[in-house]
Amino acid sequence: MNATYIARGTKLAGRKLKNQMVIMTARDSVLSVLNEVGTLIWDAADGATPLEAIVERKVCAGYDVDRTEALKDAEEFVQDLASDGILIVSDQPIVSSPNKASEAARGEHS
Amino acid sequence: MIATVHECAIDIGGMPILLRTDSSDFVRLLQDRYGSFINATGPRPVFELEVELLSLDSIKDPDQDVQVWRESGRWLMERGDFRAEWETERRRGWVRQTANPYSIDCVLRILHSLILAPEGGFLVHAASAVKNGRAFLFAGVSGAGKTTISRLAPSDVAVLTDEISYVRSGPHGYEAFGTPFAGELARIGANIRAQLEAVYLLVQGQENKIEPVSEIDALQAFLRNVLFFTHDSELVERVFLNAFDFVSGVPVYRLTFVPDAKVWELIA
């Protein structure tokens, strides 16, 4: 099975609020709120780390979940976000410079 | 050929825009439409708009929706009844339309939303009013009760608008300004400003009550009501971040109300 790589989409704005990533796409001005686990995956979406490794390190290490189930959920989650233009999903490492949204995401509000 | 140029400054939100046209009739139409928002005595506006009036038969598709996009540093705006261009850096532009108040009204809304974004401000689908020197916003989509709550305002409350509110970041927080953009009330707002105290998300119900709203719910609700005319990614990001700062700094509540003047006793 091929590895899945994820990177943050372009043309979107995002900020973190109380451990939840809030993202708005420029295409349709739709607002999406990622829960805590979704936000962990978003934070780790560097285009270079396979999704499986992200789930292992960020999700399974911090939550009492079945590894296979967690990976399946994560795959559905990233496909959903990809269809909204929030994530880029590929079976190859994704080489791109960090977009403005990911820079904005570093400014966490509590 | 000798032509006379007529000027008229429309001052909304402390951002006067000078309109220039060769038609004195059109200036009179603007004076009627914008009333106390016509600024004849203030300092010369830094924003300028040339209005070229077209004949009715030059309108190709009156039903075409508004489109706003950026091209080579200029904003282009087009609807069935007008075409306009705005240069942000030079703070000037032009509009071609027939002699009617609706086209220029739409252009002004777009221009103000573009001018406000870098200033941390918005145009919002909301009624607003000043009570005891403090401003309150009542946000909601059509049918939520913006006009109803404006109509129920007691005599000591100044209604800023029953349709489109104007919010700007000021030295001591956010301020709300009166606007000439009216809804069903069909009356321009009071041309005054006041410190913004709170935002109420309107819901019509069986009783009057105020409930707190989480910051994320507030952000979602507020963004739904901000006027967006374009999908330009830079502008969308700016407005998003402005909205984020706004809901972090201004209390947002859900106001459920029955159409009764007593609801105003809760507003404080």
Short mmCIF file of C-alpha atoms in Angstrom, two decimals:
data_model
loop_
_atom_site.label_atom_id
_atom_site.label_comp_id
_atom_site.label_asym_id
_atom_site.label_seq_id
_atom_site.Cartn_x
_atom_site.Cartn_y
_atom_site.Cartn_z
CA MET A 1 0.00 0.00 0.00
CA ASN A 2 1.33 3.45 -0.95
CA ALA A 3 2.06 6.02 1.72
CA THR A 4 -0.16 9.11 1.93
CA TYR A 5 1.41 12.55 2.27
CA ILE A 6 -0.50 15.66 3.29
CA ALA A 7 0.25 19.38 3.04
CA ARG A 8 -1.80 22.45 3.89
CA GLY A 9 -3.78 23.94 1.06
CA THR A 10 -3.18 27.39 -0.36
CA LYS A 11 -5.72 30.22 -0.67
CA LEU A 12 -7.06 29.80 2.79
CA ALA A 13 -6.82 31.61 6.10
CA GLY A 14 -6.55 29.92 9.46
CA ARG A 15 -5.95 30.49 13.11
CA LYS A 16 -5.93 28.32 16.17
CA LEU A 17 -8.42 28.95 18.95
CA LYS A 18 -8.26 26.86 22.13
CA ASN A 19 -6.59 23.84 20.45
CA GLN A 20 -9.00 23.97 17.52
CA MET A 21 -7.93 25.09 14.08
CA VAL A 22 -10.38 27.44 12.41
CA ILE A 23 -9.93 27.66 8.65
CA MET A 24 -11.67 29.67 5.96
CA THR A 25 -11.24 28.92 2.27
CA ALA A 26 -10.99 31.84 -0.13
CA ARG A 27 -12.81 29.93 -2.87
CA ASP A 28 -16.19 29.92 -1.12
CA SER A 29 -15.57 31.70 2.22
CA VAL A 30 -16.65 28.53 4.05
CA LEU A 31 -15.46 28.21 7.63
CA SER A 32 -14.26 24.84 8.96
CA VAL A 33 -13.42 24.07 12.55
CA LEU A 34 -11.10 21.13 13.19
CA ASN A 35 -11.38 19.31 16.50
CA GLU A 36 -8.36 18.63 18.66
CA VAL A 37 -7.28 15.48 16.82
CA GLY A 38 -7.93 17.06 13.42
CA THR A 39 -5.82 20.01 14.51
CA LEU A 40 -2.94 17.69 15.46
CA ILE A 41 -3.04 16.22 11.95
CA TRP A 42 -3.24 19.71 10.40
CA ASP A 43 -0.23 20.83 12.46
CA ALA A 44 1.77 17.84 11.26
CA ALA A 45 0.81 18.23 7.58
CA ASP A 46 4.28 19.16 6.33
CA GLY A 47 4.10 17.33 3.02
CA ALA A 48 7.02 15.10 4.03
CA THR A 49 5.75 12.95 6.89
CA PRO A 50 3.56 10.01 5.82
CA LEU A 51 0.04 10.08 7.29
CA GLU A 52 0.66 6.72 8.92
CA ALA A 53 3.58 8.18 10.88
CA ILE A 54 1.53 11.23 11.85
CA VAL A 55 -1.25 9.03 13.19
CA GLU A 56 1.27 6.88 15.06
CA ARG A 57 3.12 9.80 16.65
CA LYS A 58 0.36 12.36 17.17
CA VAL A 59 -2.85 10.38 17.58
CA CYS A 60 -2.02 6.89 18.89
CA ALA A 61 0.65 8.24 21.25
CA GLY A 62 -1.78 10.66 22.88
CA TYR A 63 -5.11 8.87 22.74
CA ASP A 64 -6.32 5.40 23.62
CA VAL A 65 -7.33 4.35 20.10
CA ASP A 66 -6.89 1.33 17.87
CA ARG A 67 -4.11 2.06 15.37
CA THR A 68 -5.92 0.61 12.34
CA GLU A 69 -9.15 2.42 13.21
CA ALA A 70 -7.30 5.69 13.80
CA LEU A 71 -5.53 5.45 10.43
CA LYS A 72 -8.81 4.70 8.64
CA ASP A 73 -10.47 7.72 10.31
CA ALA A 74 -7.48 9.89 9.46
CA GLU A 75 -7.59 8.83 5.80
CA GLU A 76 -11.28 9.75 5.55
CA PHE A 77 -10.59 13.02 7.35
CA VAL A 78 -7.78 14.10 5.02
CA GLN A 79 -9.82 13.15 1.93
CA ASP A 80 -12.71 15.30 3.22
CA LEU A 81 -10.41 18.24 3.78
CA ALA A 82 -8.79 17.70 0.39
CA SER A 83 -12.19 17.91 -1.32
CA ASP A 84 -12.70 21.29 0.38
CA GLY A 85 -9.25 22.51 -0.71
CA ILE A 86 -7.98 22.65 2.87
CA LEU A 87 -5.39 19.89 2.50
CA ILE A 88 -3.37 18.60 -0.43
CA VAL A 89 -3.14 14.80 -0.48
CA SER A 90 -0.61 12.84 -2.54
CA ASP A 91 1.09 9.46 -2.68
CA GLN A 92 4.39 11.31 -3.10
CA PRO A 93 6.07 13.78 -0.72
CA ILE A 94 4.72 17.27 -1.39
CA VAL A 95 7.35 19.95 -1.83
CA SER A 96 6.05 23.47 -1.29
CA SER A 97 6.79 26.52 0.83
CA PRO A 98 4.60 27.04 3.88
CA ASN A 99 1.55 29.10 3.02
CA LYS A 100 0.28 32.12 4.88
CA ALA A 101 -2.41 30.16 6.65
CA SER A 102 0.10 27.85 8.23
CA GLU A 103 2.12 30.88 9.32
CA ALA A 104 -1.00 32.49 10.78
CA ALA A 105 -1.80 29.21 12.52
CA ARG A 106 1.25 29.60 14.67
CA GLY A 107 -0.34 32.60 16.41
CA GLU A 108 -2.44 30.67 18.87
CA HIS A 109 -5.29 32.36 20.72
CA SER A 110 -6.48 31.06 24.04
CA MET B 1 -16.93 71.37 -25.73
CA ILE B 2 -17.40 72.97 -22.33
CA ALA B 3 -18.75 70.79 -19.55
CA THR B 4 -19.51 71.55 -15.93
CA VAL B 5 -18.36 69.15 -13.27
CA HIS B 6 -20.52 68.71 -10.18
CA GLU B 7 -19.18 67.27 -6.95
CA CYS B 8 -20.78 65.67 -3.96
CA ALA B 9 -19.06 64.12 -0.93
CA ILE B 10 -20.76 61.16 0.72
CA ASP B 11 -19.34 60.64 4.19
CA ILE B 12 -19.99 57.18 5.61
CA GLY B 13 -17.97 55.89 8.54
CA GLY B 14 -15.69 58.92 8.54
CA MET B 15 -14.43 57.86 5.11
CA PRO B 16 -15.83 60.55 2.77
CA ILE B 17 -15.82 59.72 -0.93
CA LEU B 18 -16.02 62.58 -3.40
CA LEU B 19 -18.27 61.79 -6.36
CA ARG B 20 -17.78 63.78 -9.54
CA THR B 21 -20.30 63.88 -12.36
CA ASP B 22 -21.38 66.19 -15.15
CA SER B 23 -25.05 65.93 -14.15
CA SER B 24 -26.50 68.32 -11.59
CA ASP B 25 -29.68 66.22 -11.61
CA PHE B 26 -27.70 63.21 -10.46
CA VAL B 27 -26.12 65.23 -7.65
CA ARG B 28 -29.61 66.24 -6.51
CA LEU B 29 -30.64 62.59 -6.62
CA LEU B 30 -27.62 61.74 -4.43
CA GLN B 31 -28.47 64.54 -2.01
CA ASP B 32 -32.01 63.16 -1.67
CA ARG B 33 -30.80 59.60 -1.25
CA TYR B 34 -27.95 60.19 1.21
CA GLY B 35 -29.39 63.11 3.24
CA SER B 36 -27.26 63.82 6.30
CA PHE B 37 -24.45 61.67 4.88
CA ILE B 38 -23.76 64.33 2.26
CA ASN B 39 -20.78 66.23 3.58
CA ALA B 40 -20.68 69.69 2.09
CA THR B 41 -18.48 71.37 4.67
CA GLY B 42 -15.91 68.85 5.87
CA PRO B 43 -12.29 68.52 4.71
CA ARG B 44 -11.77 67.50 1.10
CA PRO B 45 -12.21 63.72 0.84
CA VAL B 46 -9.16 61.65 0.02
CA PHE B 47 -11.27 59.12 -1.91
CA GLU B 48 -12.58 60.15 -5.31
CA LEU B 49 -14.95 58.52 -7.77
CA GLU B 50 -15.80 59.76 -11.27
CA VAL B 51 -19.36 58.87 -12.22
CA GLU B 52 -20.08 58.58 -15.92
CA LEU B 53 -23.80 58.35 -16.60
CA LEU B 54 -24.96 56.06 -19.37
CA SER B 55 -28.23 55.83 -21.24
CA LEU B 56 -30.69 53.09 -20.23
CA ASP B 57 -30.25 51.20 -23.51
CA SER B 58 -26.54 50.69 -22.80
CA ILE B 59 -27.39 48.18 -20.05
CA LYS B 60 -26.88 44.72 -21.54
CA ASP B 61 -27.95 42.34 -18.79
CA PRO B 62 -29.66 44.05 -15.83
CA ASP B 63 -29.92 40.76 -13.92
CA GLN B 64 -26.21 39.95 -13.93
CA ASP B 65 -24.94 39.37 -10.36
CA VAL B 66 -22.24 41.51 -8.87
CA GLN B 67 -18.67 40.39 -9.51
CA VAL B 68 -15.56 41.87 -7.90
CA TRP B 69 -12.03 40.89 -8.80
CA ARG B 70 -8.51 42.25 -8.71
CA GLU B 71 -6.41 42.85 -11.81
CA SER B 72 -3.01 44.55 -11.97
CA GLY B 73 -3.50 46.22 -8.61
CA ARG B 74 -6.96 47.55 -9.45
CA TRP B 75 -10.32 46.33 -8.26
CA LEU B 76 -12.88 45.77 -10.98
CA MET B 77 -16.59 45.62 -10.17
CA GLU B 78 -19.37 44.67 -12.48
CA ARG B 79 -23.08 44.09 -12.20
CA GLY B 80 -25.81 44.19 -14.81
CA ASP B 81 -26.38 47.88 -14.13
CA PHE B 82 -22.83 49.19 -13.62
CA ARG B 83 -19.14 48.73 -14.22
CA ALA B 84 -16.54 50.29 -11.95
CA GLU B 85 -12.85 50.35 -11.24
CA TRP B 86 -10.97 51.29 -8.07
CA GLU B 87 -7.27 51.91 -7.55
CA THR B 88 -6.51 51.31 -3.88
CA GLU B 89 -3.13 53.07 -3.92
CA ARG B 90 -4.41 56.22 -5.63
CA ARG B 91 -7.69 56.09 -3.69
CA ARG B 92 -9.69 56.87 -6.78
CA GLY B 93 -11.77 55.18 -9.38
CA TRP B 94 -14.69 55.46 -11.78
CA VAL B 95 -18.13 54.03 -12.25
CA ARG B 96 -20.28 53.83 -15.37
CA GLN B 97 -23.98 53.50 -14.63
CA THR B 98 -27.36 54.93 -15.44
CA ALA B 99 -28.73 57.77 -13.30
CA ASN B 100 -30.16 55.70 -10.47
CA PRO B 101 -29.34 55.46 -6.74
CA TYR B 102 -29.16 51.64 -6.58
CA SER B 103 -26.03 51.21 -8.68
CA ILE B 104 -24.02 53.83 -6.79
CA ASP B 105 -25.30 52.35 -3.52
CA CYS B 106 -23.87 48.96 -4.43
CA VAL B 107 -20.58 50.50 -5.59
CA LEU B 108 -20.28 52.41 -2.30
CA ARG B 109 -20.89 49.24 -0.27
CA ILE B 110 -18.17 47.42 -2.21
CA LEU B 111 -15.72 50.34 -1.94
CA HIS B 112 -16.25 50.70 1.79
CA SER B 113 -15.76 46.96 2.33
CA LEU B 114 -12.47 47.21 0.39
CA ILE B 115 -11.37 50.36 2.21
CA LEU B 116 -12.30 48.95 5.64
CA ALA B 117 -10.55 45.58 5.38
CA PRO B 118 -6.98 46.89 5.83
CA GLU B 119 -8.27 49.11 8.67
CA GLY B 120 -9.66 46.15 10.63
CA GLY B 121 -13.26 47.06 9.85
CA PHE B 122 -16.33 45.58 8.22
CA LEU B 123 -19.69 46.13 6.71
CA VAL B 124 -22.01 43.68 8.46
CA HIS B 125 -25.54 42.46 7.83
CA ALA B 126 -26.73 43.89 11.13
CA ALA B 127 -28.92 46.55 12.59
CA SER B 128 -27.13 48.84 15.00
CA ALA B 129 -28.17 51.46 17.49
CA VAL B 130 -26.79 53.77 20.16
CA LYS B 131 -28.21 53.60 23.68
CA ASN B 132 -26.77 55.67 26.53
CA GLY B 133 -23.81 56.63 24.35
CA ARG B 134 -22.83 53.03 23.55
CA ALA B 135 -23.41 51.15 20.32
CA PHE B 136 -24.94 47.68 19.93
CA LEU B 137 -25.04 45.47 16.85
CA PHE B 138 -27.93 43.13 16.07
CA ALA B 139 -26.68 40.67 13.47
CA GLY B 140 -28.75 38.30 11.42
CA VAL B 141 -29.70 37.22 7.96
CA SER B 142 -32.89 38.39 6.26
CA GLY B 143 -35.89 37.64 8.45
CA ALA B 144 -33.86 37.40 11.69
CA GLY B 145 -35.44 40.58 13.01
CA LYS B 146 -33.04 43.45 12.19
CA THR B 147 -35.80 45.76 11.06
CA THR B 148 -38.14 44.58 13.83
CA ILE B 149 -35.69 45.39 16.61
CA SER B 150 -34.93 48.75 14.99
CA ARG B 151 -38.63 49.56 14.77
CA LEU B 152 -39.07 48.67 18.47
CA ALA B 153 -36.26 51.01 19.58
CA PRO B 154 -37.45 53.51 22.19
CA SER B 155 -37.18 57.24 21.50
CA ASP B 156 -33.90 57.66 23.42
CA VAL B 157 -32.19 55.11 21.15
CA ALA B 158 -30.59 56.31 17.91
CA VAL B 159 -30.85 53.74 15.12
CA LEU B 160 -27.64 53.65 13.06
CA THR B 161 -29.13 51.31 10.44
CA ASP B 162 -31.64 48.49 10.21
CA GLU B 163 -29.67 46.64 7.52
CA ILE B 164 -25.93 47.23 7.03
CA SER B 165 -23.74 48.22 9.96
CA TYR B 166 -20.39 49.92 9.69
CA VAL B 167 -17.69 48.82 12.16
CA ARG B 168 -14.21 50.25 12.40
CA SER B 169 -11.36 49.74 14.77
CA GLY B 170 -10.74 52.96 16.72
CA PRO B 171 -8.16 54.10 19.29
CA HIS B 172 -10.20 52.69 22.20
CA GLY B 173 -11.72 49.62 20.57
CA TYR B 174 -14.32 49.13 17.89
CA GLU B 175 -16.74 51.87 16.87
CA ALA B 176 -20.06 51.61 15.04
CA PHE B 177 -21.10 54.31 12.60
CA GLY B 178 -24.47 55.20 11.15
CA THR B 179 -25.08 54.25 7.52
CA PRO B 180 -27.50 55.32 4.80
CA PHE B 181 -27.97 51.63 3.87
CA ALA B 182 -31.53 50.93 4.92
CA GLY B 183 -33.59 47.75 4.94
CA GLU B 184 -37.35 47.47 5.26
CA LEU B 185 -37.38 50.48 7.58
CA ALA B 186 -36.62 52.50 4.42
CA ARG B 187 -34.99 55.22 6.51
CA ILE B 188 -31.33 56.21 6.52
CA GLY B 189 -29.56 55.79 9.85
CA ALA B 190 -28.45 58.50 12.27
CA ASN B 191 -25.11 59.86 11.09
CA ILE B 192 -23.32 59.41 14.43
CA ARG B 193 -20.70 57.05 15.87
CA ALA B 194 -20.24 55.35 19.23
CA GLN B 195 -18.03 52.86 20.98
CA LEU B 196 -19.24 49.34 20.27
CA GLU B 197 -20.34 47.59 23.45
CA ALA B 198 -21.68 44.22 22.27
CA VAL B 199 -22.98 42.17 19.37
CA TYR B 200 -26.29 40.32 19.61
CA LEU B 201 -27.06 37.45 17.24
CA LEU B 202 -30.79 37.75 16.61
CA VAL B 203 -33.22 34.88 17.01
CA GLN B 204 -36.98 35.41 17.19
CA GLY B 205 -38.60 33.25 19.87
CA GLN B 206 -41.22 32.98 22.61
CA GLU B 207 -39.39 35.00 25.26
CA ASN B 208 -36.72 37.65 25.65
CA LYS B 209 -33.39 36.24 26.77
CA ILE B 210 -29.68 36.77 26.33
CA GLU B 211 -27.25 33.84 26.27
CA PRO B 212 -23.48 33.73 25.95
CA VAL B 213 -21.97 32.37 22.73
CA SER B 214 -18.64 30.52 22.47
CA GLU B 215 -15.88 32.31 20.60
CA ILE B 216 -15.96 29.81 17.73
CA ASP B 217 -19.76 30.06 17.39
CA ALA B 218 -19.43 33.84 17.53
CA LEU B 219 -16.79 33.79 14.80
CA GLN B 220 -18.89 31.52 12.57
CA ALA B 221 -22.03 33.60 13.07
CA PHE B 222 -20.23 36.89 12.63
CA LEU B 223 -18.46 35.80 9.44
CA ARG B 224 -21.79 34.65 7.99
CA ASN B 225 -22.97 38.24 8.29
CA VAL B 226 -19.88 40.08 7.05
CA LEU B 227 -20.35 41.50 3.55
CA PHE B 228 -18.06 39.66 1.14
CA PHE B 229 -18.05 40.69 -2.49
CA THR B 230 -15.03 38.80 -3.69
CA HIS B 231 -13.15 35.52 -3.31
CA ASP B 232 -9.79 37.28 -3.56
CA SER B 233 -7.61 35.18 -1.26
CA GLU B 234 -5.65 38.10 0.23
CA LEU B 235 -8.83 39.97 1.11
CA VAL B 236 -10.58 36.87 2.45
CA GLU B 237 -7.61 36.22 4.73
CA ARG B 238 -7.61 39.85 5.90
CA VAL B 239 -11.33 39.78 6.69
CA PHE B 240 -11.01 36.41 8.44
CA LEU B 241 -8.22 37.68 10.68
CA ASN B 242 -10.15 40.91 11.34
CA ALA B 243 -13.18 38.86 12.36
CA PHE B 244 -11.01 36.75 14.63
CA ASP B 245 -9.67 39.84 16.39
CA PHE B 246 -13.17 41.32 16.54
CA VAL B 247 -14.82 38.39 18.33
CA SER B 248 -11.84 38.19 20.68
CA GLY B 249 -12.39 41.80 21.70
CA VAL B 250 -16.16 42.37 21.59
CA PRO B 251 -18.68 40.33 23.61
CA VAL B 252 -21.08 38.37 21.39
CA TYR B 253 -24.41 37.09 22.73
CA ARG B 254 -27.44 35.33 21.34
CA LEU B 255 -30.54 37.49 21.77
CA THR B 256 -33.83 35.62 21.56
CA PHE B 257 -36.71 38.06 21.46
CA VAL B 258 -40.42 38.45 20.97
CA PRO B 259 -41.47 41.43 18.89
CA ASP B 260 -42.11 43.67 21.88
CA ALA B 261 -40.41 46.92 22.95
CA LYS B 262 -39.53 45.34 26.32
CA VAL B 263 -36.59 43.60 24.66
CA TRP B 264 -34.79 46.93 24.76
CA GLU B 265 -34.76 46.76 28.58
CA LEU B 266 -32.26 43.89 28.24
CA ILE B 267 -29.89 45.87 26.04
CA ALA B 268 -27.24 47.43 28.26
#
